[in-house]
mmCIF file of C-alpha atoms in Angstrom:
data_model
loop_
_atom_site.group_PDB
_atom_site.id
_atom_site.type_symbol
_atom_site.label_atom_id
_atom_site.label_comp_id
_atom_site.label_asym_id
_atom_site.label_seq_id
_atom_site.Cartn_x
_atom_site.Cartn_y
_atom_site.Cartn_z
ATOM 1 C CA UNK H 1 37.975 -16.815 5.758
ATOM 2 C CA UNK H 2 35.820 -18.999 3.956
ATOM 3 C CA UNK H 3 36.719 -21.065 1.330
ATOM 4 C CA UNK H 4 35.268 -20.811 -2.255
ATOM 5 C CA UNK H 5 33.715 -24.010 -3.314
ATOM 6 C CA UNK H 6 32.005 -24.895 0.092
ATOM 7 C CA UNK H 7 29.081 -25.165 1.925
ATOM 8 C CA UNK H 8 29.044 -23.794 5.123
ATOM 9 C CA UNK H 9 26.049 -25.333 7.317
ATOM 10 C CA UNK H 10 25.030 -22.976 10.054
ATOM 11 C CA UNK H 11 23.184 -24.107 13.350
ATOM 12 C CA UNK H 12 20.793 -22.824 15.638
ATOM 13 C CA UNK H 13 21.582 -19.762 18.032
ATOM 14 C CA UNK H 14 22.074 -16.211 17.614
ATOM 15 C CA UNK H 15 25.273 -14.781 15.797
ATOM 16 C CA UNK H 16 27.254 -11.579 15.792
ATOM 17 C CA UNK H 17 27.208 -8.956 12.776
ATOM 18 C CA UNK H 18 29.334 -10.886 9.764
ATOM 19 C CA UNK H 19 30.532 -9.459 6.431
ATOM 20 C CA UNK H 20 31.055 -12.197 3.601
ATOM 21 C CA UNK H 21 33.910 -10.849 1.906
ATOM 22 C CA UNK H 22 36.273 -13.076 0.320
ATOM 23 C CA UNK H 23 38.276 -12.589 -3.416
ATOM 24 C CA UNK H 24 36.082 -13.908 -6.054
ATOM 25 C CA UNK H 25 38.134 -17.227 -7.614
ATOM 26 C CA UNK H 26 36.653 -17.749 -11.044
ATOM 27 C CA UNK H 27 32.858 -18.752 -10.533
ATOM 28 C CA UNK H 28 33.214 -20.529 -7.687
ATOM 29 C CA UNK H 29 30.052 -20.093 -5.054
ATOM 30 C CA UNK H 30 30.209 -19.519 -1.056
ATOM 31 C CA UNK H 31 27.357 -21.131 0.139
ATOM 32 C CA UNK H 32 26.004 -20.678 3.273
ATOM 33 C CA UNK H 33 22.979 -22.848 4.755
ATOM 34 C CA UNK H 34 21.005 -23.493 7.651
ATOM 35 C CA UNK H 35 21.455 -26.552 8.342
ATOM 36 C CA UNK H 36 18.476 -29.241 9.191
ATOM 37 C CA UNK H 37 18.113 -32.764 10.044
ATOM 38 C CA UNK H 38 17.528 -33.513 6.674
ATOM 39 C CA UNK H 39 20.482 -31.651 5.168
ATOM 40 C CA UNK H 40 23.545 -31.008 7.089
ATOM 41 C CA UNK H 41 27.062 -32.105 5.808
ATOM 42 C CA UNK H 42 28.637 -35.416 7.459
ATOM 43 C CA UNK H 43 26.758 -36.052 10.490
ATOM 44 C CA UNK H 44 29.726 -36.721 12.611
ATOM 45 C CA UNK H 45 29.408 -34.929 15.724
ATOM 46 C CA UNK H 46 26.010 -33.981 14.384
ATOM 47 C CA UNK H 47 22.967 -33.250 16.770
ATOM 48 C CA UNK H 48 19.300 -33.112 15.825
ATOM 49 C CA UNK H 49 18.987 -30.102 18.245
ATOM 50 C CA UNK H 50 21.215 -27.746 16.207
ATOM 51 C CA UNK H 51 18.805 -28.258 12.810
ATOM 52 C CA UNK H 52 15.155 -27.427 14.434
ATOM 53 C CA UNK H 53 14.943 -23.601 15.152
ATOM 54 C CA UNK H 54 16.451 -20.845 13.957
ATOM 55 C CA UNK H 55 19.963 -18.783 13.120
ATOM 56 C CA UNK H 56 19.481 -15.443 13.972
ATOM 57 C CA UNK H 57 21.840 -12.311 12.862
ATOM 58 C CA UNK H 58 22.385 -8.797 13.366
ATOM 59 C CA UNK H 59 23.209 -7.545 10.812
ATOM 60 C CA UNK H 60 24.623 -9.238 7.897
ATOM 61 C CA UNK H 61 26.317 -8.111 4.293
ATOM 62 C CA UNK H 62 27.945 -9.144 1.524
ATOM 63 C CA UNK H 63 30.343 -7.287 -0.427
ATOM 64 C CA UNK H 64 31.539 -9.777 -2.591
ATOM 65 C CA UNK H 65 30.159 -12.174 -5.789
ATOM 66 C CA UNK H 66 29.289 -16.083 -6.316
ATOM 67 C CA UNK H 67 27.263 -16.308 -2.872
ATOM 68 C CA UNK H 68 24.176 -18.290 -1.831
ATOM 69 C CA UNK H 69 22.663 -17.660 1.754
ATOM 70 C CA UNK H 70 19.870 -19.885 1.665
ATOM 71 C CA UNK H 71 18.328 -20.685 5.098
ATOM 72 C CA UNK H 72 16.640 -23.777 3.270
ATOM 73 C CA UNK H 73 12.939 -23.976 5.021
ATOM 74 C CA UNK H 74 10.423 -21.102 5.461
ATOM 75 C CA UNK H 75 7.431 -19.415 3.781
ATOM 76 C CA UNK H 76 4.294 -17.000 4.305
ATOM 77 C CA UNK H 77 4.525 -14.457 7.340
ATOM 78 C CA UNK H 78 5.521 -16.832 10.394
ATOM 79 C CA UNK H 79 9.061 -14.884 10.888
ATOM 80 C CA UNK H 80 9.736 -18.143 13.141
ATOM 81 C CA UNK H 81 9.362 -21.009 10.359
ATOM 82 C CA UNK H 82 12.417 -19.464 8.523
ATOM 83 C CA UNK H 83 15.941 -21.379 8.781
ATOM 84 C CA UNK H 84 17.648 -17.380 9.082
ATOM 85 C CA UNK H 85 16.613 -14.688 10.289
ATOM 86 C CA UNK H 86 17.974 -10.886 10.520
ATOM 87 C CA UNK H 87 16.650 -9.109 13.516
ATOM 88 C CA UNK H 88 16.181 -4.991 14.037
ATOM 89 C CA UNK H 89 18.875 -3.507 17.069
ATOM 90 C CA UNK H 90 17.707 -3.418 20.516
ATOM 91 C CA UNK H 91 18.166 0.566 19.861
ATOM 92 C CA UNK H 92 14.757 1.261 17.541
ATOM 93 C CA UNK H 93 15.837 5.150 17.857
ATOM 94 C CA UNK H 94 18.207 4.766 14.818
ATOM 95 C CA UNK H 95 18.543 4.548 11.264
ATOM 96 C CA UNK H 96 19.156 0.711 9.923
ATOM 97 C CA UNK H 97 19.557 -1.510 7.018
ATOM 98 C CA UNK H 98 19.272 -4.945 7.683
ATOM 99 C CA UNK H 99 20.791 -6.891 5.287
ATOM 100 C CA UNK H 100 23.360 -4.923 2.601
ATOM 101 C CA UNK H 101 24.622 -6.405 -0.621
ATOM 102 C CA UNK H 102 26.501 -4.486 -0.267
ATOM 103 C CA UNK H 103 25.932 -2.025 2.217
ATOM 104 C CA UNK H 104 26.380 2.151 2.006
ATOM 105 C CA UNK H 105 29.907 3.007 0.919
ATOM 106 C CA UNK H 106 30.652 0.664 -1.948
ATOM 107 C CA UNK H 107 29.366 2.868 -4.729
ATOM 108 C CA UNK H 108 31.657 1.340 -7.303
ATOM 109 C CA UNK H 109 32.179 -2.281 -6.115
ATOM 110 C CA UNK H 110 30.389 -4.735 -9.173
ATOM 111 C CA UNK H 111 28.854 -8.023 -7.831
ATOM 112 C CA UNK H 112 27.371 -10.859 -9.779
ATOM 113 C CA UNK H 113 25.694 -14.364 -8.675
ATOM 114 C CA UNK H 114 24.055 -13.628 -5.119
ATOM 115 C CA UNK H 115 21.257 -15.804 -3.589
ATOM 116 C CA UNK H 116 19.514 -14.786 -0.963
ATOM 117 C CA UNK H 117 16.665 -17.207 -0.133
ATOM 118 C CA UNK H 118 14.325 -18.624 3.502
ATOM 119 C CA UNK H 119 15.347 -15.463 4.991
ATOM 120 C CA UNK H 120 13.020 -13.737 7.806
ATOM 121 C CA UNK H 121 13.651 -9.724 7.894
ATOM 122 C CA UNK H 122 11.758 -7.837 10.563
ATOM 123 C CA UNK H 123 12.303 -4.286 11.117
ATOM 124 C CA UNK H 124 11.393 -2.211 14.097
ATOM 125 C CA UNK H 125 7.933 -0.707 12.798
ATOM 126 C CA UNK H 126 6.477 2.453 12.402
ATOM 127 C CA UNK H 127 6.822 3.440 16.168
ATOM 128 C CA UNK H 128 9.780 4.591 15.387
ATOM 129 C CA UNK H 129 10.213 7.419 12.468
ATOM 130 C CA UNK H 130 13.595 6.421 11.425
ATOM 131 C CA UNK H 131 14.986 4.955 8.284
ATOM 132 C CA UNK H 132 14.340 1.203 7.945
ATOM 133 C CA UNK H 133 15.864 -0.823 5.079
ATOM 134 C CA UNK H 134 15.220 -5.137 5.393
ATOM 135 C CA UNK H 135 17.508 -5.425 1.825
ATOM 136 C CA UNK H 136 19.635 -2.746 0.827
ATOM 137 C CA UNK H 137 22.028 -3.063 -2.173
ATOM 138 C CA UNK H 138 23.467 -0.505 -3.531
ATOM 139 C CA UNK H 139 26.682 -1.679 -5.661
ATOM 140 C CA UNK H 140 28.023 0.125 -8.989
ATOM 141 C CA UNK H 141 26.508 -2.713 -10.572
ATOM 142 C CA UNK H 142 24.457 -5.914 -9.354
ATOM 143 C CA UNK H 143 23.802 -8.113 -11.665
ATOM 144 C CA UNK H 144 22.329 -11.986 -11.800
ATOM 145 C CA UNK H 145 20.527 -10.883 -7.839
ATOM 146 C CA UNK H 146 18.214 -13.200 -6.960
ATOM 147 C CA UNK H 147 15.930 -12.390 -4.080
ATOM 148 C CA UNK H 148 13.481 -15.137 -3.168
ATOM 149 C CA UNK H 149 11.242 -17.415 -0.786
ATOM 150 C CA UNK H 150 11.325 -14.859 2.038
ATOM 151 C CA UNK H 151 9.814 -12.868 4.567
ATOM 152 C CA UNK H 152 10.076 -8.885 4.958
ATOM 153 C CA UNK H 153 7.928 -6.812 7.798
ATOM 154 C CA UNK H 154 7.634 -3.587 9.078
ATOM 155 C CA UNK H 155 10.323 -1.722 7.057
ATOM 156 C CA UNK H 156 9.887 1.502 5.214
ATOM 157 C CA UNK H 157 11.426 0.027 2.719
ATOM 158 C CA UNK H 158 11.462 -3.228 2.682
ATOM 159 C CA UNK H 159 13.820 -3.942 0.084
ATOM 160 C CA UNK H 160 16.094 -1.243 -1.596
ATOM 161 C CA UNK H 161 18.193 -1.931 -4.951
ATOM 162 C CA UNK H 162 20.337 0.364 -7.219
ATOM 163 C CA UNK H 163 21.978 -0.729 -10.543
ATOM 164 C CA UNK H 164 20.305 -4.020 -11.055
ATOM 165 C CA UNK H 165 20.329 -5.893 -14.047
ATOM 166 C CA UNK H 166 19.518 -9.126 -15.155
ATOM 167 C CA UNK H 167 17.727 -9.658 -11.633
ATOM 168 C CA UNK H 168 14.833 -11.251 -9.845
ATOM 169 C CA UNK H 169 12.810 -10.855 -6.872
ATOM 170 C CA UNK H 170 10.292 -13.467 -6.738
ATOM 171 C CA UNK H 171 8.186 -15.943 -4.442
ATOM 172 C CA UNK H 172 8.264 -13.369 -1.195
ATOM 173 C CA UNK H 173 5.564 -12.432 1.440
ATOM 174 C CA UNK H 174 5.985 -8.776 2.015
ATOM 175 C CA UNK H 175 4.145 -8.849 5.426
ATOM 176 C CA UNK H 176 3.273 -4.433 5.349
ATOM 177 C CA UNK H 177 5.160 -1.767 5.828
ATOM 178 C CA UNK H 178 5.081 1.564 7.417
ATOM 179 C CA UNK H 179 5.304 5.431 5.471
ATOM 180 C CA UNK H 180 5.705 8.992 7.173
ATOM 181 C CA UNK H 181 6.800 12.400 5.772
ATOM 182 C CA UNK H 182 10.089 11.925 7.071
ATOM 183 C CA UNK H 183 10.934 8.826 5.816
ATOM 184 C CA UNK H 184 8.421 7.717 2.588
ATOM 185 C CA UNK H 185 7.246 4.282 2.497
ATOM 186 C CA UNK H 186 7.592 1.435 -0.344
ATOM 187 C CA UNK H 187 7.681 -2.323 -0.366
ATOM 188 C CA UNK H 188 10.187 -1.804 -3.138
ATOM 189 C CA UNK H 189 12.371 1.223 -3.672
ATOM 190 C CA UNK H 190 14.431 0.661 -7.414
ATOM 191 C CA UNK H 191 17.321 3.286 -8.769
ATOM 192 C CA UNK H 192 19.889 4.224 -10.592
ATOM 193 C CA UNK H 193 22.960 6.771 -10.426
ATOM 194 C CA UNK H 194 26.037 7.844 -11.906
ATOM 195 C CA UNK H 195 24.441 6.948 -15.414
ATOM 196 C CA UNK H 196 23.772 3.452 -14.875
ATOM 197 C CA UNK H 197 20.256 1.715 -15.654
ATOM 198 C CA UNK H 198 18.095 -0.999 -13.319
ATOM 199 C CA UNK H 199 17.344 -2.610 -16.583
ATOM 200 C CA UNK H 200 15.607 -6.531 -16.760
ATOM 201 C CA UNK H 201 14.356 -6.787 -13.329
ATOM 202 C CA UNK H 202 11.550 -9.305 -12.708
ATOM 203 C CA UNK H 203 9.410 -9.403 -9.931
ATOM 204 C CA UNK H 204 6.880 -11.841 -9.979
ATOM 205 C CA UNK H 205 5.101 -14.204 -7.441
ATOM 206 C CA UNK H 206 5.279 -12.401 -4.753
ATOM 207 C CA UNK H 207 2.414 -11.539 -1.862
ATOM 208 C CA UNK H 208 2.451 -7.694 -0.688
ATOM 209 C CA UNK H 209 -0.196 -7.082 2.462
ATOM 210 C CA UNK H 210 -0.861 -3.698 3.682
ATOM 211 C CA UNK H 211 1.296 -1.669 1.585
ATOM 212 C CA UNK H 212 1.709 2.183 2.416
ATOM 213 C CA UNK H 213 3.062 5.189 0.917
ATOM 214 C CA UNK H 214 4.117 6.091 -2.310
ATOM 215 C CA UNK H 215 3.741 2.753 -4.076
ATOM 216 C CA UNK H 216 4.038 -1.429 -4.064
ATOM 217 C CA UNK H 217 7.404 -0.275 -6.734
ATOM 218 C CA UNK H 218 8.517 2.972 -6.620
ATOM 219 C CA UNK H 219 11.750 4.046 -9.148
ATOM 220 C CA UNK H 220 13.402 6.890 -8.697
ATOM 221 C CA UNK H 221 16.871 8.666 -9.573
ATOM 222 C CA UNK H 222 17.488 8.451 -13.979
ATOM 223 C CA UNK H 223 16.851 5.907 -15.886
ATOM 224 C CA UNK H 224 14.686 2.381 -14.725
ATOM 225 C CA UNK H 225 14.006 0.123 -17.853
ATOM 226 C CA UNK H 226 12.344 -3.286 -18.923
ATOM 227 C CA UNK H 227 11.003 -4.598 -15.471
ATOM 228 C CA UNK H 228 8.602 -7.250 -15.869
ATOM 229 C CA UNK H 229 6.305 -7.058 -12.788
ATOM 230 C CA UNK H 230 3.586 -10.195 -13.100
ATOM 231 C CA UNK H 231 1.178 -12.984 -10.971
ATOM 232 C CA UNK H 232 1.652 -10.817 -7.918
ATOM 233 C CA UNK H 233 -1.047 -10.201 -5.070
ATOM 234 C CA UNK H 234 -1.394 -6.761 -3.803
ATOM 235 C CA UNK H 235 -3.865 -7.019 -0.663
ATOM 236 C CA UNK H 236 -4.248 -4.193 1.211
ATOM 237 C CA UNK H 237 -2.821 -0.767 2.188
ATOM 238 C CA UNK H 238 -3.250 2.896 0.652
ATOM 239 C CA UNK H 239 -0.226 3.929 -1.706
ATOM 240 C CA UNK H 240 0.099 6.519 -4.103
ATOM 241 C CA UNK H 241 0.084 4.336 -7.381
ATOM 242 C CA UNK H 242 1.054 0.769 -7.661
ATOM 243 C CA UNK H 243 3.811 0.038 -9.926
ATOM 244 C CA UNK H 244 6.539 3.050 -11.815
ATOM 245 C CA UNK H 245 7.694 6.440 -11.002
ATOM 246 C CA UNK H 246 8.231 8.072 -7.853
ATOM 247 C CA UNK H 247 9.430 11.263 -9.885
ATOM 248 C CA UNK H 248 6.399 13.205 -9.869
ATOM 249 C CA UNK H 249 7.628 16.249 -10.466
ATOM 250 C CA UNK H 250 8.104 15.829 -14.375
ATOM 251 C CA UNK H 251 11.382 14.109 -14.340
ATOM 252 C CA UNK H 252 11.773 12.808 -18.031
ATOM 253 C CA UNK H 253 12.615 8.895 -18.584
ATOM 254 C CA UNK H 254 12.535 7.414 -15.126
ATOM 255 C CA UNK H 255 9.982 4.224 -15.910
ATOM 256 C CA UNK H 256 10.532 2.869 -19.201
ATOM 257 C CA UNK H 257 9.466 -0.365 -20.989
ATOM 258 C CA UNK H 258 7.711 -1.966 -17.933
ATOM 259 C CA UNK H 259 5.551 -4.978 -18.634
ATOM 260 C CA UNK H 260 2.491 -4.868 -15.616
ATOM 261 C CA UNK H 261 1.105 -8.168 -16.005
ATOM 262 C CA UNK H 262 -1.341 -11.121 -14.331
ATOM 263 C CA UNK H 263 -1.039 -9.291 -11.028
ATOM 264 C CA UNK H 264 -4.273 -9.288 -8.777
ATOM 265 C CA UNK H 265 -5.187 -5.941 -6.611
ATOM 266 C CA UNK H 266 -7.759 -6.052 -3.889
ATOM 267 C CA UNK H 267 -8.975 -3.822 -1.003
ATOM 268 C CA UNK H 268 -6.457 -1.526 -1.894
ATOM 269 C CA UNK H 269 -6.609 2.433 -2.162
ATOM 270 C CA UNK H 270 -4.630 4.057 -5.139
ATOM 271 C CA UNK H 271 -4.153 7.678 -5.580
ATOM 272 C CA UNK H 272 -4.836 9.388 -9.010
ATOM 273 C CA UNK H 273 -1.839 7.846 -10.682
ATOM 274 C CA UNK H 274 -3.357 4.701 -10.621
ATOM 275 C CA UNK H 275 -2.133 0.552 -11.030
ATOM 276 C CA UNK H 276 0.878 1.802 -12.943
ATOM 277 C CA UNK H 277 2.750 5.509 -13.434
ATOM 278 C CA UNK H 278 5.630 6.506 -15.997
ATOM 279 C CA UNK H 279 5.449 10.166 -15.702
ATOM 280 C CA UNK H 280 7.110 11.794 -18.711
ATOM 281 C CA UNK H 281 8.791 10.053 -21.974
ATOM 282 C CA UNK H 282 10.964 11.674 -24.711
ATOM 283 C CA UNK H 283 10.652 8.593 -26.824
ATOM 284 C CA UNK H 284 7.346 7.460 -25.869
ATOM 285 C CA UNK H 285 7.467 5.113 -29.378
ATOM 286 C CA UNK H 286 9.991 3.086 -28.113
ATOM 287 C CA UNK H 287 9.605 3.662 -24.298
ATOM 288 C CA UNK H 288 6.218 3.228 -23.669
ATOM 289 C CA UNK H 289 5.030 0.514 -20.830
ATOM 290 C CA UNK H 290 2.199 -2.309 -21.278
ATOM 291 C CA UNK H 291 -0.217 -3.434 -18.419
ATOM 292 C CA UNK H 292 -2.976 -5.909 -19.479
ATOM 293 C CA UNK H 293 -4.910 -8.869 -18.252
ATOM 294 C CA UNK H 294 -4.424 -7.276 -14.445
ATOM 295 C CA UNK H 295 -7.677 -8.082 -12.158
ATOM 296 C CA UNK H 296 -8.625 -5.721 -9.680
ATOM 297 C CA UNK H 297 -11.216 -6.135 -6.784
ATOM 298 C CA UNK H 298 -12.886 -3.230 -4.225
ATOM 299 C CA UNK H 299 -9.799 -1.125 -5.107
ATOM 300 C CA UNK H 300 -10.335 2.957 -5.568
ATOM 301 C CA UNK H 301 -7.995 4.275 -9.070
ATOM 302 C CA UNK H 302 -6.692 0.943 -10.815
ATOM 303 C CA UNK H 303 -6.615 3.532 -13.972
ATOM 304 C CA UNK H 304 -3.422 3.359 -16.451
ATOM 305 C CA UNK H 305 -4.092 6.476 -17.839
ATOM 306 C CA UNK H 306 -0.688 8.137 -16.913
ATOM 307 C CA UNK H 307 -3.019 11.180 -16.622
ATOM 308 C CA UNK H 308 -1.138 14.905 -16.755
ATOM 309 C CA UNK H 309 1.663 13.364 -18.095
ATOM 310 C CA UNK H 310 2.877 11.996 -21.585
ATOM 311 C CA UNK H 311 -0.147 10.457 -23.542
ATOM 312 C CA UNK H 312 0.091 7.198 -24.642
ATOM 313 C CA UNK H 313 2.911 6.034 -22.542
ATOM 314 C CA UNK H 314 0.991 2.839 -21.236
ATOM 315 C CA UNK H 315 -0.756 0.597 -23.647
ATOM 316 C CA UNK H 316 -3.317 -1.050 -21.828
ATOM 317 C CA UNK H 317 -6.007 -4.270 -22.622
ATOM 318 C CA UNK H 318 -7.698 -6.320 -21.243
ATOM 319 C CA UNK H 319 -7.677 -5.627 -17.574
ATOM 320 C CA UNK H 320 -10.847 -6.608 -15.393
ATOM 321 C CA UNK H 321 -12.048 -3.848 -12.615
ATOM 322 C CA UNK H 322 -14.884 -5.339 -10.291
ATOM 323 C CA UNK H 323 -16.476 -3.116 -7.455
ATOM 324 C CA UNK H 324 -13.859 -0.655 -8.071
ATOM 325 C CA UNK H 325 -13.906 2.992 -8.937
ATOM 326 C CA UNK H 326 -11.677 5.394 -11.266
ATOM 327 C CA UNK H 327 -11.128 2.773 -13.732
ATOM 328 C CA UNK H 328 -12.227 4.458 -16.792
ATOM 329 C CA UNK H 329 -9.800 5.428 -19.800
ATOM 330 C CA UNK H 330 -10.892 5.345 -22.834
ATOM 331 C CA UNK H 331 -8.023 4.104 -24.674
ATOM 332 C CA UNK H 332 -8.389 0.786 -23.488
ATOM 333 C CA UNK H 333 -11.926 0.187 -25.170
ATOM 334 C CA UNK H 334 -14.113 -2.537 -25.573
ATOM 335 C CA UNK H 335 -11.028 -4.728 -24.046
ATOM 336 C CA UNK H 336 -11.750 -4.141 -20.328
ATOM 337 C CA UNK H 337 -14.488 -5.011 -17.991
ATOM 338 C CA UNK H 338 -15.841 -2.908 -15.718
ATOM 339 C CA UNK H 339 -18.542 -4.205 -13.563
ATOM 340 C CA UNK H 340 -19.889 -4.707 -9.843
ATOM 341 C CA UNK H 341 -19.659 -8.429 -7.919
ATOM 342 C CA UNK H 342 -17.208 -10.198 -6.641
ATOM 343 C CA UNK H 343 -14.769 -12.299 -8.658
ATOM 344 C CA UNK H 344 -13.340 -14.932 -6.148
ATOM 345 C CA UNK H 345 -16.982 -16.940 -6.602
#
């Protein structure tokens, strides 16, 4: 049982599966933290060697609100330089999800206020054709979810979230992952069932390498409103589109009032549905989705055109293509440049 109101500092070593799980009292926070030699409660009985490597678990989940798991130091794509990490089962030959908040089964449990931050999540890699989840959270509703300063590799999905609002997922490296027919691949899988919306979800800052699949964000089952998706950096990798709808089949409403923003592509292969895909709108005057001042470098179909599917559904300006090809719409005009060179110079 852990006691709302504390901080729990965690040392070095490797730790059984644990489920954080305790009644919500008021707003109090759970937090849970790696400790270091710079930060780690009263340092009676403290040793120096228990704050310089890692905490390692397998798995971990929350199922509960008011939590921060912060493993306090980490950053880029050295899985050892984070304070926690969550490692795939010695058994690759199986479906797995990493990390739940909360995990399969609570369909209709509500959680507010989680943290989850200096985290390392590495999966088992495309060797193995099985379902493989770094952050799953699937609650009735999540809201106030923030996601940042970590590390996710070799999932097919590296992070999976249903019935988000009011969330962020922000400052990660997103070090590849790994797509096959069985089991499609997406850094970011976003949803939505039983009527509910992922509406006001930011993701921004974040570093995506060697993305494959269907797409960087990929949105799927009803509705998916207002996500703000700016100053990322896609490097890398051969997806479907970039950003919006994995409902290709004509499914009405699924990406709606997106804002695609400030985010740099390079040496990356798009399909026909280009940077950013909505599919179909029945309101397309209120619905519609805006992508400008995007820069794009050696990348094949950074078009917004939304082509076969409801016209004028993205308003697009001033977005900068260089050595790239499939760029061209029309609607955006005189606003975008479209030219040969290199723009890091």
């Amino acid at each position: 049982t852990l006691v709302r109101g504390d901080t729990y500092y965690i040392a070095d070593g490797s730790y059984p599966s644990y489920t954080v799980d305790d009644a919500v009292s008021g707003t109090l926070v759970i937090t849970i933290k790696k400790a270091t030699v710079s930060e780690h409660g009263t340092d009676t009985g403290w040793n120096s060697s228990y704050g310089d490597g890692q905490a390692v678990f397998y798995p971990f989940y929350i199922v509960t609100s008011y939590v921060v798991f912060d493993g306090v130091i980490g950053s880029g794509s050295d899985v050892n330089s984070y304070g926690f990490r969550i490692v795939y089962p010695s058994n690759c030959a199986m479906g797995h999800r990493l990390f739940g908040m909360p995990p399969g089964g609570y369909f209709t449990l509500n959680m507010t206020d989680i943290t989850v931050s200096h985290l390392a999540i590495e999966n088992c890699g495309d060797s193995y054709d099985y379902v493989q989840v770094g952050i799953y959270s699937n609650p009735g509703e999540g809201r106030n979810i923030t996601i940042s300063h970590n590390l996710f590799k070799n999932g097919n999905s590296n992070i999976l979230y249903r019935n988000w609002i009011d969330s962020t997922i922000s400052d990660n490296y997103f070090d590849g992952n790994w797509s096959s027919g069985a089991n499609h691949g997406t850094q970011i899988s976003s949803g939505s069932h039983d009527g509910y919306e992922s509406t006001n979800v930011t993701i921004k800052n974040n570093i995506f390498v060697n993305s494959y699949g269907t797409a960087v964000l990929s949105v799927h089952r009803e509705k998916n409103k207002t996500h703000k998706i700016f100053n990322n950096l896609i490097i890398g990798g051969s997806i479907s589109f970039g950003f919006g709808s994995g409902d290709t089949s004509g499914v009405q409403d699924v990406t709606k009032q997106f804002e695609v923003h400030h985010n740099t592509f390079a040496n990356v292969i798009l399909g026909g549905q280009g940077a950013l895909f909505v599919g179909n709108l029945t309101g397309v005057a209120n619905d519609k989705s805006f992508a400008y001042n995007n820069l794009f470098y050696n990348v094949k179909n950074p078009n917004f055109g939304n082509y076969g599917y409801t016209s004028g559904a993205i308003v697009h300006t001033h977005n900068a293509h260089f050595n790239s090809t499939g760029t061209y719409d029309s609607s955006e005009g005189g606003t975008a440049v479209n030219t040969t060179g290199d723009p890091f110079v």
